[in-house]
PDB file of C-alpha atoms in Angstrom:
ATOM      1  CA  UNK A   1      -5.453   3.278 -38.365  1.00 74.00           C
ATOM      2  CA  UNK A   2      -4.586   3.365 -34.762  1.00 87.00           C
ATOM      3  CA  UNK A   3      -4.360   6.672 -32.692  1.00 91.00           C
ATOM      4  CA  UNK A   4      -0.683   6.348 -30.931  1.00 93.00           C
ATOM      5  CA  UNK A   5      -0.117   6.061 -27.649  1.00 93.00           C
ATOM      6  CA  UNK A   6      -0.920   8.493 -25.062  1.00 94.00           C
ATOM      7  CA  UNK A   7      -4.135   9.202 -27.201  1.00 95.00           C
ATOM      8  CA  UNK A   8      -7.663   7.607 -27.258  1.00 93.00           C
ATOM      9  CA  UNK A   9     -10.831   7.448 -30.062  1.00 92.00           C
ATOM     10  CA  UNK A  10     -14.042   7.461 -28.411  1.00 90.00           C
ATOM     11  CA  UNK A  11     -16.340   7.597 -31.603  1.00 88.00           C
ATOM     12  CA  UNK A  12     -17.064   6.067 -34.300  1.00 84.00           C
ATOM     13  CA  UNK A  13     -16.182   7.210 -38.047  1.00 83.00           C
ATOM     14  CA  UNK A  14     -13.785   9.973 -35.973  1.00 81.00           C
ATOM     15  CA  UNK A  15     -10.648  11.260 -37.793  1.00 85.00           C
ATOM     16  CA  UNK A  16      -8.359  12.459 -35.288  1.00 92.00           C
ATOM     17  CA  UNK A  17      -7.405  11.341 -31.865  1.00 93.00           C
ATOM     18  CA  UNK A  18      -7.980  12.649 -28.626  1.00 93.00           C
ATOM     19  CA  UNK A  19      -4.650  13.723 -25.887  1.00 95.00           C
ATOM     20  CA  UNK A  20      -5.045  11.824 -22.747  1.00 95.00           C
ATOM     21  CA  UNK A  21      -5.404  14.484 -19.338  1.00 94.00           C
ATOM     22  CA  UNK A  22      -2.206  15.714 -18.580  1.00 92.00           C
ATOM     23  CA  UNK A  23      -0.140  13.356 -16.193  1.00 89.00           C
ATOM     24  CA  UNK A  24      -1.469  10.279 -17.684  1.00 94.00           C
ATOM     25  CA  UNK A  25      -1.051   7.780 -20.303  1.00 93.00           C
ATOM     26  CA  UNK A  26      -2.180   4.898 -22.764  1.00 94.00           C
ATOM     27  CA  UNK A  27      -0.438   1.174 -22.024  1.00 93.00           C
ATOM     28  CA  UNK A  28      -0.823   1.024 -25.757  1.00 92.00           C
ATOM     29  CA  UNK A  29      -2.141   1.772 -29.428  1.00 92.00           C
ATOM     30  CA  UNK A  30      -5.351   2.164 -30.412  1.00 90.00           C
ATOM     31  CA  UNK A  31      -6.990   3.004 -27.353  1.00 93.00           C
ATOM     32  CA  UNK A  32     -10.751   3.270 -27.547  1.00 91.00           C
ATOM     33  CA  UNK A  33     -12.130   5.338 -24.224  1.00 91.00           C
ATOM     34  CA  UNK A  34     -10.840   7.952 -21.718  1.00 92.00           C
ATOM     35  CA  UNK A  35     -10.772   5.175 -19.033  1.00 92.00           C
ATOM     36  CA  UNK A  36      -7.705   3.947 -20.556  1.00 94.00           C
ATOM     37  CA  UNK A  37      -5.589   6.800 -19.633  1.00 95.00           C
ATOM     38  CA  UNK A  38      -4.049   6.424 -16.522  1.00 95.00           C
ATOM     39  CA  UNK A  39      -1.409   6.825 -13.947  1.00 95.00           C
ATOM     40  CA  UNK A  40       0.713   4.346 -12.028  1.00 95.00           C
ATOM     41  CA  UNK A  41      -0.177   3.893  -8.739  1.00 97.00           C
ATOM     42  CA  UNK A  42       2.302   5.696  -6.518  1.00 97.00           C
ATOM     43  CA  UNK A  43       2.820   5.810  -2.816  1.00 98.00           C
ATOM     44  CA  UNK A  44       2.923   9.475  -1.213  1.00 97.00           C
ATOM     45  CA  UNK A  45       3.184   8.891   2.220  1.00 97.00           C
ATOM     46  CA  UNK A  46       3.551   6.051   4.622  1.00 97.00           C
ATOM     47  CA  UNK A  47       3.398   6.732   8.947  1.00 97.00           C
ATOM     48  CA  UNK A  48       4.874   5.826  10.250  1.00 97.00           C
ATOM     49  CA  UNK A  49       8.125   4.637   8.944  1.00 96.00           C
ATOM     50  CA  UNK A  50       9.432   3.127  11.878  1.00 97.00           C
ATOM     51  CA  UNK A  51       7.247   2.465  15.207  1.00 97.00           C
ATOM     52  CA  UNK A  52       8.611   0.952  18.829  1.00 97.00           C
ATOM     53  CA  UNK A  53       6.218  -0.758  20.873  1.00 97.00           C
ATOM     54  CA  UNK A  54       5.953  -3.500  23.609  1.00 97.00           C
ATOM     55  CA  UNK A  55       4.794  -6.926  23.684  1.00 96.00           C
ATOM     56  CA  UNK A  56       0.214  -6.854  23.780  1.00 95.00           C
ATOM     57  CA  UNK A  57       0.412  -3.516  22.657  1.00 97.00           C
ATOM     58  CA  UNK A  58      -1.674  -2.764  19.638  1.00 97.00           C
ATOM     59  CA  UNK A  59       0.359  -1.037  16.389  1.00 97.00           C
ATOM     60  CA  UNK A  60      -0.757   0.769  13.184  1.00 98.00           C
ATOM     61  CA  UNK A  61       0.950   1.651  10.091  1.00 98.00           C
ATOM     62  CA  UNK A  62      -0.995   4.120   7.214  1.00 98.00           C
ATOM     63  CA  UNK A  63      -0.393   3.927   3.484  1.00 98.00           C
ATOM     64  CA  UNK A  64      -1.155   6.874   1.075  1.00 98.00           C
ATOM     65  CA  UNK A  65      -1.097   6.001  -2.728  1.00 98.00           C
ATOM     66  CA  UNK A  66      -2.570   7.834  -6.145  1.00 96.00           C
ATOM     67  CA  UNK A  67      -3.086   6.589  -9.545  1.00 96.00           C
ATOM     68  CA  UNK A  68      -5.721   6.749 -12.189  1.00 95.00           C
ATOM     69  CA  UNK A  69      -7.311   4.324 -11.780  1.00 94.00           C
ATOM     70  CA  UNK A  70      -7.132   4.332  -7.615  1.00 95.00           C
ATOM     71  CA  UNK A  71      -4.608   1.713  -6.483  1.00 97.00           C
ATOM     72  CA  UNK A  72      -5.055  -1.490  -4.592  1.00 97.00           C
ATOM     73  CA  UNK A  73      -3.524  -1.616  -1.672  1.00 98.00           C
ATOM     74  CA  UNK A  74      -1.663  -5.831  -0.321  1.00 97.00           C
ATOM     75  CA  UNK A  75       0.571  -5.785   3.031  1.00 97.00           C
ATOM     76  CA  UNK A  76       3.317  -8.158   3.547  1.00 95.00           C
ATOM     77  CA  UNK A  77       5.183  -8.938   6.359  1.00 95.00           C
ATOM     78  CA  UNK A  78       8.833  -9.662   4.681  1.00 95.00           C
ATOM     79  CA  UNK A  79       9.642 -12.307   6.967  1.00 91.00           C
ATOM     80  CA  UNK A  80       8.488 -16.265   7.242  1.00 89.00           C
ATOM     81  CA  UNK A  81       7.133 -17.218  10.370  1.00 86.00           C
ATOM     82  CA  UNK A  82       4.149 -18.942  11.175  1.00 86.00           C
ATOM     83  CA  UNK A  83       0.840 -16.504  12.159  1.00 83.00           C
ATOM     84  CA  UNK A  84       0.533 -18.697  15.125  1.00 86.00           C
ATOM     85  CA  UNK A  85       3.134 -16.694  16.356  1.00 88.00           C
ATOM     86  CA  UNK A  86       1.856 -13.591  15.337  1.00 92.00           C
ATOM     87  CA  UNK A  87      -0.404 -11.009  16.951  1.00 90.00           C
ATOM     88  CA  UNK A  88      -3.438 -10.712  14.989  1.00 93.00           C
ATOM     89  CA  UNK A  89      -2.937  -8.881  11.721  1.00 95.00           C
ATOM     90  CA  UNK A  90      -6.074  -6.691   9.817  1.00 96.00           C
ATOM     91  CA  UNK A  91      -6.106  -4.168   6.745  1.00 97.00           C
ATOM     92  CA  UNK A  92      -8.803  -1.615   6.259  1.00 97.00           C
ATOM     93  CA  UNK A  93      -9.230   1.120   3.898  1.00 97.00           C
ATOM     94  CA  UNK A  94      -8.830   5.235   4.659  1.00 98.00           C
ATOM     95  CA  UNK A  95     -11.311   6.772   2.694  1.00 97.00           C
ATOM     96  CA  UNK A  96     -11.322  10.422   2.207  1.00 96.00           C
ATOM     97  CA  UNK A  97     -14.389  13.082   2.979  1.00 96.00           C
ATOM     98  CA  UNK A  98     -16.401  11.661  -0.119  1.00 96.00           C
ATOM     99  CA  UNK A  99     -15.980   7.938   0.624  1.00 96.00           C
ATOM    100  CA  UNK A 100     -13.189   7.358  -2.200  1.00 94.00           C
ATOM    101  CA  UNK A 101     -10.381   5.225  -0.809  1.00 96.00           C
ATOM    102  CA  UNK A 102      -7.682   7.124  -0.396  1.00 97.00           C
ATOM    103  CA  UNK A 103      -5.069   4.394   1.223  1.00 98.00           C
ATOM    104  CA  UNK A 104      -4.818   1.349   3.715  1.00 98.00           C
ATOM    105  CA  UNK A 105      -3.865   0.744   7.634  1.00 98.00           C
ATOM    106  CA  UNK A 106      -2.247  -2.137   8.725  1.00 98.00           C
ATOM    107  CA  UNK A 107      -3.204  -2.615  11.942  1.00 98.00           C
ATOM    108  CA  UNK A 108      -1.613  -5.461  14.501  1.00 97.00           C
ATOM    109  CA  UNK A 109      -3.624  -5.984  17.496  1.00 96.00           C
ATOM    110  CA  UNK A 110      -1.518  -7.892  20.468  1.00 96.00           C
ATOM    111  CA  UNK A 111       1.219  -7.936  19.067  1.00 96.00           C
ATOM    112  CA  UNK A 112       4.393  -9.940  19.861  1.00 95.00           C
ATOM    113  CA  UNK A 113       8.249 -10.079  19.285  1.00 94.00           C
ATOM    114  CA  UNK A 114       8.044 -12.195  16.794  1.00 94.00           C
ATOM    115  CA  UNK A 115       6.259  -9.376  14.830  1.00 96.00           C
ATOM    116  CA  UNK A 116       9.582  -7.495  15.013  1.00 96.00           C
ATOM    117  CA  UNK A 117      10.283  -6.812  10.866  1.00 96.00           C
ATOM    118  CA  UNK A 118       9.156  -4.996   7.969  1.00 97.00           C
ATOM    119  CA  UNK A 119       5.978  -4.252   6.565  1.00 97.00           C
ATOM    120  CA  UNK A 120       5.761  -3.752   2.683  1.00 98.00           C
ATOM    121  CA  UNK A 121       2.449  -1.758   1.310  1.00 98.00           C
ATOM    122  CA  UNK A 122       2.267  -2.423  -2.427  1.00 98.00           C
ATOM    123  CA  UNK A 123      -0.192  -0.180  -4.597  1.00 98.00           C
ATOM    124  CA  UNK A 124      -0.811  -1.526  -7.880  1.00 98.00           C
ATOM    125  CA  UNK A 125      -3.262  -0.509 -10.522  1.00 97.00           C
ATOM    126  CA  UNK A 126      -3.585  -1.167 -14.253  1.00 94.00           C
ATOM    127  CA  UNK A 127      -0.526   1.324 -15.192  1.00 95.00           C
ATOM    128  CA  UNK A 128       2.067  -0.400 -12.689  1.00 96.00           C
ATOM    129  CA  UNK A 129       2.731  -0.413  -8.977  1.00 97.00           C
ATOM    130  CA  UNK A 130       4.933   1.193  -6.409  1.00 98.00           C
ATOM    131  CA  UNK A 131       6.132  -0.155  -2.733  1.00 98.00           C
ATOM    132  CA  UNK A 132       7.278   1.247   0.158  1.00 98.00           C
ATOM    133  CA  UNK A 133       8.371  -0.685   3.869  1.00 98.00           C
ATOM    134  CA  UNK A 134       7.643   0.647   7.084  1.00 98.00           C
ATOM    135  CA  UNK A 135       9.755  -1.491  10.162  1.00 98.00           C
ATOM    136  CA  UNK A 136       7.950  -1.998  13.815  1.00 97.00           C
ATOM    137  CA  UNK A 137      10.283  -2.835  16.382  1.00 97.00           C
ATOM    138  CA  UNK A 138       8.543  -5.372  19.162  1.00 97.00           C
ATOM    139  CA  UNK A 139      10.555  -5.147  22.847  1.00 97.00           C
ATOM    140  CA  UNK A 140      10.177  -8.412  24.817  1.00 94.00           C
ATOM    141  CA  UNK A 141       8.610  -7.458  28.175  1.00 88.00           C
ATOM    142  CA  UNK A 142      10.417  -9.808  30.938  1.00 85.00           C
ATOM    143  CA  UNK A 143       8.512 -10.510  34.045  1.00 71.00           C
ATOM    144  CA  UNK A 144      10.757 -10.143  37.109  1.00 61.00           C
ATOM    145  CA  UNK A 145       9.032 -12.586  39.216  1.00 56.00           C
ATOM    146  CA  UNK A 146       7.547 -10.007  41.082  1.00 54.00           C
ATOM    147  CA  UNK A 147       4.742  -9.150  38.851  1.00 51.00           C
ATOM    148  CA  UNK A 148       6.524  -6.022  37.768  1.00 49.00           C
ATOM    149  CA  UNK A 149       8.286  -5.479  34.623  1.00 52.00           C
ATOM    150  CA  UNK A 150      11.254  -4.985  33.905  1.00 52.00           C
ATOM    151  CA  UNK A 151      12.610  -2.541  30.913  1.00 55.00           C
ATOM    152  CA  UNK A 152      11.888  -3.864  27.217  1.00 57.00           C
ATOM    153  CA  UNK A 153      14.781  -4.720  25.243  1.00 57.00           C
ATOM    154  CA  UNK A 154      14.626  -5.353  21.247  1.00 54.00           C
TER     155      UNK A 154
END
């Protein structure tokens, strides 16, 4: 016999089945081992939401998520357009005080108008995923012909 959901036998020969930690969960019957309780990854806090910069100028974005077991993080930028036209475009992890990764930066180094959009973070684990966009706003910078600049517009 299976233990139900939401509950996990770890030993052989054993009678009775064991309550996942509270706030997690099973994905189905007959779970074997603690490790398969979990949480679904969920995002806690992205910054910032919405960022205006300038052509060249170098942008970040931070994505908080928890689950059991800790999330993946994947950035997208929601619109086509060849990188060529892109500033360059790197992820790295956050890690807390003890080393465990705690969420993701998106950072875009040069950037240019055509980076103008939104930026999904997805953070997926075994017991589902969860998404949230942030938006980063890229002014052209228009050289007057004097080697000045003139105001940015978007």
């Amino acid at each position: 016999q299976y233990c139900p959901r939401n509950t996990y036998q770890d030993k052989v020969q054993q009678k009775s089945c064991t309550p996942c930690p509270n706030g997690t969960h099973t994905l189905s019957l007959g779970a074997s081992k603690l490790a398969e309780c979990g949480a679904r990854a969920i995002i806690n806090r992205m910054k910032p939401l919405v960022s205006n910069i300038k052509e060249g100028e170098t942008v970040s974005v931070d994505c908080y998520a928890s689950g059991i077991p800790a999330p993946d993080y994947f950035w997208k930028f929601l619109k086509n357009i060849s990188a060529s036209f892109l500033g360059k475009m790197s992820q790295a992890e956050i890690k807390d005080g003890s080393g465990a990764v705690i969420g993701s930066k998106l950072t875009i180094t040069g950037a240019t108008y055509e980076n103008s959009g939104s930026y999904e973070c997805r953070a997926t684990n075994t017991h589902g995923e969860d998404k949230q966009i942030a938006q980063i706003n890229v002014a052209k910078v228009i050289d007057g012909g004097s080697g000045s600049l003139d105001e940015p517009f978007y």
